[in-house]
PDB file of C-alpha atoms in Angstrom:
ATOM      1  CA  MET A  96       9.067   8.386 -24.920  1.00 59.00           C
ATOM      2  CA  THR A  97       7.149   6.227 -22.493  1.00 66.00           C
ATOM      3  CA  ASN A  98       8.531   5.569 -19.501  1.00 92.00           C
ATOM      4  CA  GLU A  99       8.772   2.136 -17.708  1.00 93.00           C
ATOM      5  CA  MET A 100       5.761   1.658 -15.607  1.00 93.00           C
ATOM      6  CA  VAL A 101       3.314   2.682 -18.459  1.00 94.00           C
ATOM      7  CA  ARG A 102       4.968  -0.113 -20.605  1.00 92.00           C
ATOM      8  CA  ARG A 103       4.331  -2.866 -17.948  1.00 92.00           C
ATOM      9  CA  VAL A 104       0.600  -1.867 -17.487  1.00 94.00           C
ATOM     10  CA  ALA A 105       0.421  -1.690 -21.604  1.00 93.00           C
ATOM     11  CA  MET A 106       2.160  -5.021 -21.902  1.00 90.00           C
ATOM     12  CA  ALA A 107      -0.110  -7.143 -19.393  1.00 90.00           C
ATOM     13  CA  ILE A 108      -2.994  -5.147 -21.069  1.00 90.00           C
ATOM     14  CA  SER A 109      -1.803  -6.380 -24.322  1.00 88.00           C
ATOM     15  CA  GLU A 110      -1.365  -9.863 -22.604  1.00 86.00           C
ATOM     16  CA  ALA A 111      -4.277 -10.119 -20.924  1.00 86.00           C
ATOM     17  CA  SER A 112      -6.112  -9.355 -24.206  1.00 83.00           C
ATOM     18  CA  ALA A 113      -3.956 -11.487 -26.548  1.00 72.00           C
ATOM     19  CA  GLY A 114      -6.400 -13.973 -26.743  1.00 61.00           C
ATOM     20  CA  SER A 115      -8.999 -12.313 -28.916  1.00 58.00           C
ATOM     21  CA  THR A 116      -6.861  -9.899 -30.771  1.00 59.00           C
ATOM     22  CA  GLY A 117      -4.458 -12.909 -31.502  1.00 62.00           C
ATOM     23  CA  ALA A 118      -1.545 -10.074 -31.619  1.00 65.00           C
ATOM     24  CA  ASP A 119       1.978 -10.710 -30.093  1.00 71.00           C
ATOM     25  CA  PRO A 120       1.927  -8.954 -26.716  1.00 63.00           C
ATOM     26  CA  ALA A 121       5.448  -8.568 -27.060  1.00 69.00           C
ATOM     27  CA  LEU A 122       4.866  -6.634 -30.340  1.00 72.00           C
ATOM     28  CA  ASP A 123       1.545  -5.270 -29.522  1.00 78.00           C
ATOM     29  CA  TRP A 124       1.981  -3.176 -25.885  1.00 83.00           C
ATOM     30  CA  LYS A 125       2.333   0.582 -27.991  1.00 87.00           C
ATOM     31  CA  ARG A 126      -1.516  -0.243 -28.915  1.00 89.00           C
ATOM     32  CA  PHE A 127      -2.577  -0.340 -25.383  1.00 91.00           C
ATOM     33  CA  GLU A 128      -0.708   2.740 -23.964  1.00 93.00           C
ATOM     34  CA  ARG A 129      -3.487   5.168 -23.647  1.00 94.00           C
ATOM     35  CA  GLN A 130      -5.650   2.306 -21.591  1.00 95.00           C
ATOM     36  CA  ALA A 131      -2.371   1.711 -18.936  1.00 95.00           C
ATOM     37  CA  ARG A 132      -1.938   5.389 -18.632  1.00 95.00           C
ATOM     38  CA  ALA A 133      -5.644   5.596 -17.961  1.00 96.00           C
ATOM     39  CA  ALA A 134      -5.617   2.855 -15.523  1.00 95.00           C
ATOM     40  CA  ILE A 135      -2.436   4.370 -13.859  1.00 94.00           C
ATOM     41  CA  GLU A 136      -4.116   7.239 -13.404  1.00 95.00           C
ATOM     42  CA  ALA A 137      -7.166   5.505 -12.057  1.00 94.00           C
ATOM     43  CA  MET A 138      -5.149   4.633  -8.871  1.00 92.00           C
ATOM     44  CA  ARG A 139      -3.596   7.777  -8.414  1.00 92.00           C
ATOM     45  CA  GLU A 140      -6.507   8.309  -5.518  1.00 93.00           C
ATOM     46  CA  PRO A 141      -6.461   5.143  -3.227  1.00 93.00           C
ATOM     47  CA  THR A 142      -9.108   3.380  -1.412  1.00 92.00           C
ATOM     48  CA  GLU A 143      -9.736   3.543   2.506  1.00 92.00           C
ATOM     49  CA  GLU A 144      -8.602  -0.143   2.380  1.00 91.00           C
ATOM     50  CA  MET A 145      -5.635   0.651  -0.403  1.00 92.00           C
ATOM     51  CA  ILE A 146      -4.761   3.205   2.839  1.00 92.00           C
ATOM     52  CA  PHE A 147      -5.050   0.970   5.426  1.00 91.00           C
ATOM     53  CA  ARG A 148      -2.941  -1.724   3.550  1.00 91.00           C
ATOM     54  CA  GLY A 149       0.208   0.129   3.491  1.00 90.00           C
ATOM     55  CA  GLY A 150       0.175   2.232   7.096  1.00 89.00           C
ATOM     56  CA  LEU A 151       0.112  -1.601   7.691  1.00 89.00           C
ATOM     57  CA  VAL A 152       3.721  -1.670   6.802  1.00 87.00           C
ATOM     58  CA  LYS A 153       6.071  -1.327   9.646  1.00 81.00           C
ATOM     59  CA  ASP A 154       8.451  -4.321  10.080  1.00 72.00           C
ATOM     60  CA  ALA A 155      10.270  -2.730   6.778  1.00 66.00           C
ATOM     61  CA  PRO A 156      13.174  -0.976   7.431  1.00 68.00           C
ATOM     62  CA  TRP A 157      13.730   2.882   5.685  1.00 67.00           C
ATOM     63  CA  ASP A 158      16.359   1.305   2.928  1.00 69.00           C
ATOM     64  CA  GLY A 159      14.870   2.514   0.045  1.00 71.00           C
ATOM     65  CA  ARG A 160      12.837   0.026  -0.581  1.00 78.00           C
ATOM     66  CA  LYS A 161       9.732   0.461   2.030  1.00 83.00           C
ATOM     67  CA  PRO A 162       7.967   2.936  -0.642  1.00 86.00           C
ATOM     68  CA  ALA A 163       7.925  -0.346  -2.669  1.00 87.00           C
ATOM     69  CA  ARG A 164       6.611  -3.004   0.271  1.00 88.00           C
ATOM     70  CA  ILE A 165       4.102  -0.137   1.397  1.00 90.00           C
ATOM     71  CA  LEU A 166       3.141   0.136  -3.030  1.00 91.00           C
ATOM     72  CA  SER A 167       2.941  -3.545  -3.052  1.00 92.00           C
ATOM     73  CA  ALA A 168       0.993  -3.692  -0.244  1.00 91.00           C
ATOM     74  CA  MET A 169      -1.711  -0.918  -1.668  1.00 92.00           C
ATOM     75  CA  VAL A 170      -2.212  -2.664  -4.868  1.00 92.00           C
ATOM     76  CA  ASP A 171      -2.297  -6.213  -3.483  1.00 92.00           C
ATOM     77  CA  ALA A 172      -5.383  -4.793  -1.254  1.00 91.00           C
ATOM     78  CA  ALA A 173      -6.705  -2.987  -5.097  1.00 90.00           C
ATOM     79  CA  LEU A 174      -6.372  -6.820  -6.517  1.00 89.00           C
ATOM     80  CA  GLN A 175      -8.107  -8.500  -3.739  1.00 89.00           C
ATOM     81  CA  ASP A 176     -11.861  -9.072  -4.842  1.00 72.00           C
ATOM     82  CA  LYS A 177     -13.115 -12.225  -3.977  1.00 62.00           C
ATOM     83  CA  ALA A 178     -15.776 -12.024  -5.890  1.00 58.00           C
ATOM     84  CA  TRP A 179     -14.244 -11.768  -9.272  1.00 58.00           C
ATOM     85  CA  GLN A 180     -11.025 -14.092  -8.023  1.00 61.00           C
ATOM     86  CA  ALA A 181     -13.962 -16.627  -7.414  1.00 63.00           C
ATOM     87  CA  GLU A 182     -15.860 -16.142 -10.967  1.00 67.00           C
ATOM     88  CA  ASN A 183     -12.479 -16.469 -12.765  1.00 69.00           C
ATOM     89  CA  ALA A 184     -10.180 -19.314 -10.707  1.00 71.00           C
ATOM     90  CA  SER A 185      -9.080 -21.892 -13.407  1.00 59.00           C
TER      91      SER A 185
END
């Protein structure tokens, strides 16, 4: 049984590669489950920038959502790659 986050990441990989495979991402995501698990595993050890950004989340009340806000801040830091963004701007 695939968990929800693995399915989401596999779906995103499927959608990102849909142009090259021609397959329907909604039907083809299962092919990318192994890659999704590897991607999530690689993020298990955060970078220093991710740790810093997560630590900046101070204003969120502890209502059960603060961990989600911290995770979002950390993932945003991981995705901020100005060189890649410039190369792939549409």
